[in-house]
CSV table of C-alpha atoms and ligand atoms in Angstrom, one decimal:
chain,number,residue,atom,x,y,z
A,4,UNK,CA,278.7,71.3,-33.5
A,5,UNK,CA,282.0,72.7,-35.0
A,6,UNK,CA,282.0,75.5,-37.2
A,7,UNK,CA,283.8,73.6,-39.9
A,8,UNK,CA,281.9,72.9,-43.0
A,9,UNK,CA,283.3,71.2,-46.1
A,10,UNK,CA,281.8,71.1,-49.6
A,11,UNK,CA,282.2,68.3,-52.1
A,12,UNK,CA,280.8,67.1,-55.2
A,13,UNK,CA,280.0,63.3,-54.4
A,14,UNK,CA,279.6,61.9,-51.1
A,15,UNK,CA,279.8,58.3,-50.7
A,16,UNK,CA,278.5,56.9,-47.5
A,17,UNK,CA,279.6,53.1,-46.8
A,18,UNK,CA,282.6,51.0,-48.0
A,19,UNK,CA,281.0,47.8,-49.2
A,20,UNK,CA,281.2,46.6,-52.8
A,21,UNK,CA,278.7,49.2,-54.0
A,22,UNK,CA,280.5,52.3,-52.3
A,23,UNK,CA,283.8,51.2,-53.5
A,24,UNK,CA,282.7,50.6,-56.9
A,25,UNK,CA,280.8,54.0,-56.8
A,26,UNK,CA,283.9,55.4,-55.8
A,27,UNK,CA,286.1,54.0,-58.7
A,28,UNK,CA,283.6,55.5,-61.1
A,29,UNK,CA,283.1,58.7,-59.5
A,30,UNK,CA,286.8,59.2,-59.1
A,31,UNK,CA,287.4,58.3,-62.8
A,32,UNK,CA,284.7,60.9,-63.6
A,33,UNK,CA,287.0,63.6,-61.7
A,34,UNK,CA,284.0,64.0,-59.3
A,35,UNK,CA,286.5,63.9,-56.2
A,36,UNK,CA,284.7,61.7,-54.1
A,37,UNK,CA,284.7,61.6,-50.3
A,38,UNK,CA,283.9,58.0,-48.8
A,39,UNK,CA,283.0,57.9,-45.2
A,40,UNK,CA,283.5,54.1,-44.2
A,41,UNK,CA,281.1,53.6,-41.3
A,42,UNK,CA,282.2,51.5,-38.6
A,43,UNK,CA,282.9,48.4,-40.5
A,44,UNK,CA,285.3,49.5,-43.4
A,45,UNK,CA,284.7,46.8,-46.2
A,46,UNK,CA,281.1,46.0,-44.7
A,47,UNK,CA,279.8,42.6,-44.6
A,48,UNK,CA,282.3,41.0,-46.6
A,49,UNK,CA,285.0,41.6,-44.0
A,50,UNK,CA,282.9,39.0,-41.9
A,51,UNK,CA,283.3,36.3,-44.4
A,52,UNK,CA,286.0,33.9,-45.2
A,53,UNK,CA,286.4,32.5,-48.7
A,54,UNK,CA,284.5,34.1,-51.7
A,55,UNK,CA,284.6,32.0,-54.6
A,56,UNK,CA,281.8,33.7,-56.6
A,57,UNK,CA,283.1,37.2,-57.6
A,58,UNK,CA,284.2,37.1,-61.0
A,59,UNK,CA,287.9,37.9,-61.7
A,60,UNK,CA,289.3,35.9,-58.6
A,61,UNK,CA,289.7,32.4,-60.4
A,62,UNK,CA,291.0,30.9,-57.4
A,63,UNK,CA,288.9,32.6,-54.9
A,64,UNK,CA,289.8,35.1,-52.5
A,65,UNK,CA,288.9,35.9,-48.6
A,66,UNK,CA,286.3,38.6,-48.0
A,67,UNK,CA,288.7,41.1,-46.2
A,68,UNK,CA,291.4,40.8,-49.1
A,69,UNK,CA,289.0,41.3,-51.8
A,70,UNK,CA,287.8,44.6,-49.7
A,71,UNK,CA,291.3,45.6,-49.4
A,72,UNK,CA,291.5,45.4,-53.2
A,73,UNK,CA,288.5,47.3,-53.9
A,74,UNK,CA,289.9,49.9,-51.5
A,75,UNK,CA,293.2,50.4,-53.3
A,76,UNK,CA,291.4,50.7,-56.7
A,77,UNK,CA,289.2,53.4,-55.2
A,78,UNK,CA,292.3,54.9,-53.6
A,79,UNK,CA,294.3,54.8,-57.3
A,80,UNK,CA,292.0,57.1,-58.7
A,81,UNK,CA,292.0,59.4,-55.8
A,82,UNK,CA,289.1,58.8,-53.8
A,83,UNK,CA,289.2,60.5,-50.3
A,84,UNK,CA,288.6,57.5,-48.0
A,85,UNK,CA,288.0,58.3,-44.3
A,86,UNK,CA,287.2,56.4,-41.3
A,87,UNK,CA,284.0,57.9,-39.9
A,88,UNK,CA,280.2,57.6,-39.3
A,89,UNK,CA,277.7,59.6,-40.7
A,90,UNK,CA,275.4,60.3,-37.8
A,91,UNK,CA,272.6,62.5,-39.2
A,92,UNK,CA,271.5,63.9,-42.8
A,93,UNK,CA,269.4,66.9,-43.5
A,94,UNK,CA,268.1,66.8,-47.1
A,95,UNK,CA,265.6,69.7,-46.7
A,96,UNK,CA,267.5,71.8,-49.3
A,97,UNK,CA,270.4,72.0,-51.8
A,98,UNK,CA,273.2,71.2,-51.2
A,99,UNK,CA,272.6,68.2,-48.9
A,100,UNK,CA,273.9,68.2,-45.3
A,101,UNK,CA,275.6,65.5,-43.9
A,102,UNK,CA,276.8,65.2,-40.2
A,103,UNK,CA,279.8,63.0,-39.4
A,104,UNK,CA,280.8,61.5,-36.2
A,105,UNK,CA,278.3,64.2,-34.7
A,106,UNK,CA,280.7,67.0,-34.9
A,107,UNK,CA,281.5,67.9,-38.7
A,108,UNK,CA,279.0,69.0,-41.5
A,109,UNK,CA,279.8,68.3,-45.0
A,110,UNK,CA,277.6,69.7,-47.6
A,111,UNK,CA,277.4,67.6,-51.0
A,112,UNK,CA,276.1,68.2,-54.5
A,113,UNK,CA,275.4,64.3,-54.6
A,114,UNK,CA,275.1,61.6,-52.1
A,115,UNK,CA,275.8,57.9,-52.8
A,116,UNK,CA,274.3,55.9,-50.0
A,117,UNK,CA,275.8,52.3,-49.6
A,118,UNK,CA,275.3,51.6,-46.0
A,119,UNK,CA,274.2,47.9,-46.8
A,120,UNK,CA,272.2,45.7,-44.6
A,121,UNK,CA,273.1,43.7,-41.4
A,122,UNK,CA,272.1,39.8,-41.3
A,123,UNK,CA,270.4,39.1,-38.2
A,124,UNK,CA,271.9,36.4,-35.8
A,125,UNK,CA,270.3,34.2,-33.3
A,126,UNK,CA,272.5,35.8,-30.7
A,127,UNK,CA,274.1,32.8,-29.4
A,128,UNK,CA,277.8,32.6,-28.3
A,129,UNK,CA,278.4,29.5,-30.2
A,130,UNK,CA,277.1,31.1,-33.3
A,131,UNK,CA,279.7,33.9,-33.1
A,132,UNK,CA,282.6,31.4,-32.2
A,133,UNK,CA,282.0,29.5,-35.3
A,134,UNK,CA,281.2,32.2,-37.7
A,135,UNK,CA,282.9,31.4,-41.1
A,136,UNK,CA,283.9,27.9,-39.6
A,137,UNK,CA,280.6,26.3,-40.4
A,138,UNK,CA,278.2,29.0,-39.4
A,139,UNK,CA,277.1,31.4,-42.4
A,140,UNK,CA,274.2,33.8,-43.1
A,141,UNK,CA,274.5,33.3,-46.8
A,142,UNK,CA,273.9,30.1,-48.5
A,143,UNK,CA,274.6,31.3,-51.8
A,144,UNK,CA,278.1,32.4,-50.6
A,145,UNK,CA,278.9,29.4,-48.6
A,146,UNK,CA,276.7,26.4,-49.7
A,147,UNK,CA,279.5,25.1,-51.9
A,148,UNK,CA,281.8,24.5,-49.0
A,149,UNK,CA,279.2,22.0,-47.6
A,150,UNK,CA,278.9,19.8,-50.8
A,151,UNK,CA,277.8,16.4,-50.3
A,152,UNK,CA,277.4,16.9,-46.5
A,153,UNK,CA,274.5,17.5,-43.8
A,154,UNK,CA,273.6,21.1,-43.0
A,155,UNK,CA,271.0,23.0,-41.0
A,156,UNK,CA,269.0,26.2,-41.6
A,157,UNK,CA,267.3,28.3,-39.4
A,158,UNK,CA,264.4,30.5,-40.5
A,159,UNK,CA,260.8,30.3,-42.0
A,160,UNK,CA,260.7,33.1,-44.4
A,161,UNK,CA,261.1,33.3,-48.1
A,162,UNK,CA,265.2,33.9,-47.7
A,163,UNK,CA,265.3,30.9,-45.5
A,164,UNK,CA,262.7,28.8,-48.0
A,165,UNK,CA,265.0,29.8,-51.1
A,166,UNK,CA,268.2,29.2,-49.4
A,167,UNK,CA,267.1,25.5,-48.2
A,168,UNK,CA,266.2,24.7,-51.6
A,169,UNK,CA,269.6,26.0,-52.9
A,170,UNK,CA,271.3,24.1,-50.3
A,171,UNK,CA,269.3,20.7,-51.1
A,172,UNK,CA,270.9,21.0,-54.5
A,173,UNK,CA,274.5,21.0,-52.9
A,174,UNK,CA,274.1,19.1,-49.7
A,175,UNK,CA,273.1,15.3,-48.7
A,176,UNK,CA,270.6,16.5,-46.1
A,177,UNK,CA,269.2,20.0,-45.1
A,178,UNK,CA,267.5,20.3,-41.7
A,179,UNK,CA,265.0,23.4,-41.5
A,180,UNK,CA,264.7,24.7,-38.2
A,181,UNK,CA,261.2,26.3,-37.9
A,182,UNK,CA,260.5,28.1,-34.6
A,183,UNK,CA,256.7,28.1,-34.9
A,184,UNK,CA,254.2,25.3,-36.4
A,185,UNK,CA,254.1,27.0,-39.9
A,186,UNK,CA,256.0,28.9,-42.3
A,187,UNK,CA,256.2,32.6,-43.0
A,188,UNK,CA,257.2,32.1,-46.7
A,189,UNK,CA,254.8,32.2,-49.4
A,190,UNK,CA,252.6,29.2,-50.3
A,191,UNK,CA,254.8,28.5,-53.7
A,192,UNK,CA,258.0,28.7,-51.7
A,193,UNK,CA,256.8,26.5,-49.1
A,194,UNK,CA,255.5,24.0,-51.4
A,195,UNK,CA,258.8,23.9,-53.1
A,196,UNK,CA,260.6,23.0,-49.8
A,197,UNK,CA,258.1,20.4,-48.9
A,198,UNK,CA,258.5,18.8,-52.2
A,199,UNK,CA,262.1,18.2,-51.8
A,200,UNK,CA,263.1,15.2,-50.6
A,201,UNK,CA,266.2,16.0,-48.9
A,202,UNK,CA,264.8,18.8,-46.8
A,203,UNK,CA,263.4,17.7,-43.3
A,204,UNK,CA,261.3,20.6,-41.9
A,205,UNK,CA,261.4,20.6,-38.1
A,206,UNK,CA,258.5,22.7,-36.6
A,207,UNK,CA,258.2,24.2,-33.3
A,208,UNK,CA,262.0,24.0,-32.7
A,209,UNK,CA,264.4,26.7,-31.6
A,210,UNK,CA,268.4,26.5,-31.7
A,211,UNK,CA,269.7,26.0,-28.2
A,212,UNK,CA,273.6,25.6,-29.3
A,213,UNK,CA,275.8,25.2,-32.3
A,214,UNK,CA,278.2,22.3,-31.5
A,215,UNK,CA,281.3,22.2,-32.6
A,216,UNK,CA,284.8,20.7,-32.1
A,217,UNK,CA,286.8,23.9,-31.2
A,218,UNK,CA,287.6,24.0,-34.9
A,219,UNK,CA,284.4,23.5,-37.1
A,220,UNK,CA,280.7,22.9,-36.6
A,221,UNK,CA,279.9,19.5,-35.5
A,222,UNK,CA,276.0,19.8,-35.0
A,223,UNK,CA,273.2,21.8,-33.4
A,224,UNK,CA,271.3,21.2,-30.3
A,225,UNK,CA,267.6,21.9,-30.7
A,226,UNK,CA,265.0,22.4,-28.3
A,227,UNK,CA,261.3,21.7,-28.9
A,228,UNK,CA,259.5,24.7,-27.8
A,229,UNK,CA,256.1,22.9,-26.8
A,230,UNK,CA,257.9,19.8,-25.0
A,231,UNK,CA,261.4,21.2,-23.9
A,232,UNK,CA,262.8,18.2,-25.5
A,233,UNK,CA,266.4,18.7,-26.8
A,234,UNK,CA,268.0,17.0,-29.5
A,235,UNK,CA,271.5,16.9,-31.1
A,236,UNK,CA,271.5,16.8,-35.0
A,237,UNK,CA,274.9,16.2,-36.5
A,238,UNK,CA,275.9,18.9,-38.9
A,239,UNK,CA,278.8,20.4,-40.8
A,240,UNK,CA,277.1,23.7,-41.7
A,241,UNK,CA,274.6,25.9,-40.1
A,242,UNK,CA,272.9,28.7,-41.8
A,243,UNK,CA,270.9,31.6,-40.4
A,244,UNK,CA,268.1,33.1,-42.6
A,245,UNK,CA,266.0,35.0,-40.1
A,246,UNK,CA,266.2,38.2,-42.1
A,247,UNK,CA,268.3,41.4,-42.5
A,248,UNK,CA,268.1,44.9,-41.3
A,249,UNK,CA,268.8,47.5,-43.9
A,250,UNK,CA,271.2,50.2,-42.2
A,251,UNK,CA,268.9,53.3,-43.0
A,252,UNK,CA,267.8,54.6,-39.3
A,253,UNK,CA,269.3,58.1,-40.2
A,254,UNK,CA,267.5,58.5,-43.4
A,255,UNK,CA,264.0,57.9,-41.9
A,256,UNK,CA,261.8,60.8,-42.5
A,257,UNK,CA,263.9,61.9,-45.8
A,258,UNK,CA,263.9,59.0,-48.0
A,259,UNK,CA,261.1,56.5,-49.3
A,260,UNK,CA,261.5,53.1,-47.7
A,261,UNK,CA,259.6,50.0,-47.7
A,262,UNK,CA,258.0,48.5,-44.6
A,263,UNK,CA,261.4,46.8,-43.7
A,264,UNK,CA,263.3,50.0,-44.1
A,265,UNK,CA,265.1,49.3,-47.5
A,266,UNK,CA,265.5,52.3,-49.6
A,267,UNK,CA,263.2,52.8,-52.6
A,268,UNK,CA,264.6,53.8,-55.9
A,269,UNK,CA,263.2,54.3,-59.5
A,270,UNK,CA,263.3,50.7,-60.8
A,271,UNK,CA,266.4,50.2,-63.2
A,272,UNK,CA,267.9,53.1,-61.6
A,273,UNK,CA,269.7,54.5,-58.2
A,274,UNK,CA,267.6,57.5,-58.1
A,275,UNK,CA,265.7,58.0,-54.6
A,276,UNK,CA,262.9,60.5,-54.0
A,277,UNK,CA,265.3,63.0,-52.8
A,278,UNK,CA,267.3,65.0,-55.9
A,279,UNK,CA,271.1,64.2,-55.9
A,280,UNK,CA,270.6,61.2,-53.5
A,281,UNK,CA,271.1,58.0,-54.9
A,282,UNK,CA,271.2,54.4,-53.1
A,283,UNK,CA,273.0,51.5,-54.3
A,284,UNK,CA,274.0,47.8,-52.8
A,285,UNK,CA,272.3,45.9,-50.0
A,286,UNK,CA,270.7,49.1,-48.8
A,287,UNK,CA,267.9,49.2,-51.7
A,288,UNK,CA,268.2,45.4,-52.5
A,289,UNK,CA,266.5,42.9,-50.2
A,290,UNK,CA,266.6,40.3,-53.2
A,291,UNK,CA,269.8,39.6,-54.6
A,292,UNK,CA,272.2,40.7,-51.9
A,293,UNK,CA,275.3,39.5,-53.9
A,294,UNK,CA,278.6,41.3,-53.9
A,295,UNK,CA,278.5,41.5,-57.6
A,296,UNK,CA,275.1,42.9,-57.9
A,297,UNK,CA,276.1,45.4,-55.2
A,298,UNK,CA,279.1,46.3,-57.2
A,299,UNK,CA,277.1,46.7,-60.1
A,300,UNK,CA,274.4,49.1,-58.7
A,301,UNK,CA,277.4,51.0,-57.2
A,302,UNK,CA,278.6,51.7,-60.8
A,303,UNK,CA,275.0,52.7,-61.6
A,304,UNK,CA,274.8,55.3,-58.9
A,305,UNK,CA,278.1,57.1,-59.9
A,306,UNK,CA,277.1,57.2,-63.4
A,307,UNK,CA,273.4,58.5,-62.1
A,308,UNK,CA,275.2,61.1,-59.9
A,309,UNK,CA,277.6,62.2,-62.8
A,310,UNK,CA,274.7,62.3,-65.1
A,311,UNK,CA,272.5,64.4,-62.6
A,312,UNK,CA,275.4,66.9,-62.3
A,313,UNK,CA,275.9,67.3,-65.8
A,314,UNK,CA,272.5,67.9,-66.6
A,315,UNK,CA,272.2,70.3,-63.7
A,316,UNK,CA,275.0,72.1,-65.2
A,317,UNK,CA,273.4,72.3,-68.5
A,318,UNK,CA,270.1,73.1,-66.7
A,319,UNK,CA,268.5,70.1,-68.2
A,320,UNK,CA,265.7,68.3,-66.3
A,321,UNK,CA,266.7,64.3,-65.5
A,322,UNK,CA,264.5,62.1,-63.3
B,429,NDP,P1,261.5,37.3,-42.9
B,429,NDP,O1,261.4,38.5,-41.7
B,429,NDP,O2,260.3,37.3,-44.1
B,429,NDP,O3,261.5,36.0,-42.1
B,429,NDP,C1,262.5,35.7,-41.1
B,429,NDP,C2,262.0,34.5,-40.8
B,429,NDP,O4,262.9,34.1,-39.6
B,429,NDP,C3,260.6,34.2,-40.1
B,429,NDP,O5,260.1,33.0,-40.5
B,429,NDP,C4,260.8,34.3,-38.6
B,429,NDP,O6,260.0,33.3,-37.7
B,429,NDP,C5,262.5,33.7,-38.5
B,429,NDP,N1,263.0,34.2,-37.2
B,429,NDP,C6,263.2,35.5,-36.8
B,429,NDP,N2,264.0,35.4,-35.7
B,429,NDP,C7,264.1,34.3,-35.4
B,429,NDP,C8,264.6,33.5,-34.4
B,429,NDP,N3,265.2,34.1,-33.4
B,429,NDP,N4,264.8,32.0,-34.1
B,429,NDP,C9,264.2,31.4,-35.4
B,429,NDP,N5,263.6,31.8,-36.5
B,429,NDP,C10,263.5,33.4,-36.5
B,429,NDP,O7,262.8,37.6,-43.8
B,429,NDP,P2,263.3,37.1,-45.1
B,429,NDP,O8,264.8,37.2,-45.1
B,429,NDP,O9,263.0,35.4,-45.1
B,429,NDP,O10,262.7,37.8,-46.2
B,429,NDP,C11,262.6,39.2,-46.2
B,429,NDP,C12,261.7,39.8,-47.4
B,429,NDP,O11,262.4,39.4,-48.7
B,429,NDP,C13,260.6,39.2,-47.2
B,429,NDP,O12,259.4,39.9,-47.6
B,429,NDP,C14,260.7,38.3,-48.3
B,429,NDP,O13,259.1,37.8,-48.7
B,429,NDP,C15,261.4,38.6,-49.3
B,429,NDP,N6,262.0,37.7,-50.1
B,429,NDP,C16,261.4,37.5,-51.3
B,429,NDP,C17,262.1,36.4,-51.9
B,429,NDP,C18,261.2,35.8,-53.1
B,429,NDP,O14,260.2,36.2,-53.6
B,429,NDP,N7,261.9,34.8,-53.8
B,429,NDP,C19,263.2,35.8,-51.6
B,429,NDP,C20,263.8,36.2,-50.4
B,429,NDP,C21,263.1,37.2,-49.6
B,429,NDP,P3,258.5,33.7,-37.6
B,429,NDP,O15,257.9,33.2,-38.8
B,429,NDP,O16,258.2,33.1,-36.7
B,429,NDP,O17,258.4,35.2,-37.3
């Protein structure tokens, strides 16, 4: 490990909508934030095509362009944005210690964690090939593009159930591919799915391949896990809703998490169980998972960090 130790008032980990919004607010509050982008600068949105639901873009925008706009705005107020990966943390004493790229040590008065979550994928080459061209992991983001068309969704949890009913309002027909003979989703959600006339649930079914014409998705090849029978279903859209993994591995043992690994915060705040450490965006939100909600909680994290520092300076106890 190198001897170089740098001290910062506010360290932001992650560069999605939450991290950049935290950076804009922290920089404007003169906290001189340093941001480490992680291995995927811009986060999940750089993997999407059109974003039509972020306020302020009346004509829509692509995910990568929007994240570039976020970055420029954060830089305009002086955020020091660095490409790098936080490989370990030590929250045992103040100031907190963070190791970047296994070699550099940073100490920080406040840390805003915005490392996001990663959608799980089936792992099929065709899924990767048509990602953004009919394949999506977010019905709320992309369902609109399949208005009046037929789509399939894979998954049987609450997310899949919720997204299937969301898609059913927009699409002609929704095929729901469930790999076992039952749902994992709650009874109420299953009830909603089964009572939506244009959702057809296909049990005991796995996805073998996503079919396409080289440009767009044209169908899905399914396989019945009991009989081995294969069926091609023509669809224009294919939605994957098999869960997300929050990017919290390095915080295990330091921060309180739920059973899946999402960081726990005091409701209505971004405050974690460790003083001076705040969490914003999808890393602490398995429920809404939208760019705009992530951005909102990034703003909250910067305000929480600023107020924490101010209270500390004046020796006032805060949550
Ligand atoms: P879950 O982990 O609950 O469910 C994932 C689903 O995907 C399971 O049904 C699983 O099948 C299926 N799956 C996993 N891998 C594959 C695969 N390779 N092929 C086919 N199917 C696969 O994730 P969710 O995102 O649905 O939910 C996460 C959490 O968020 C849950 O606690 C949920 O209750 C909560 N949530 C609550 C909501 C609400 O209350 N309105 C809305 C959305 C989420 P199997 O069952 O066979 O393992």
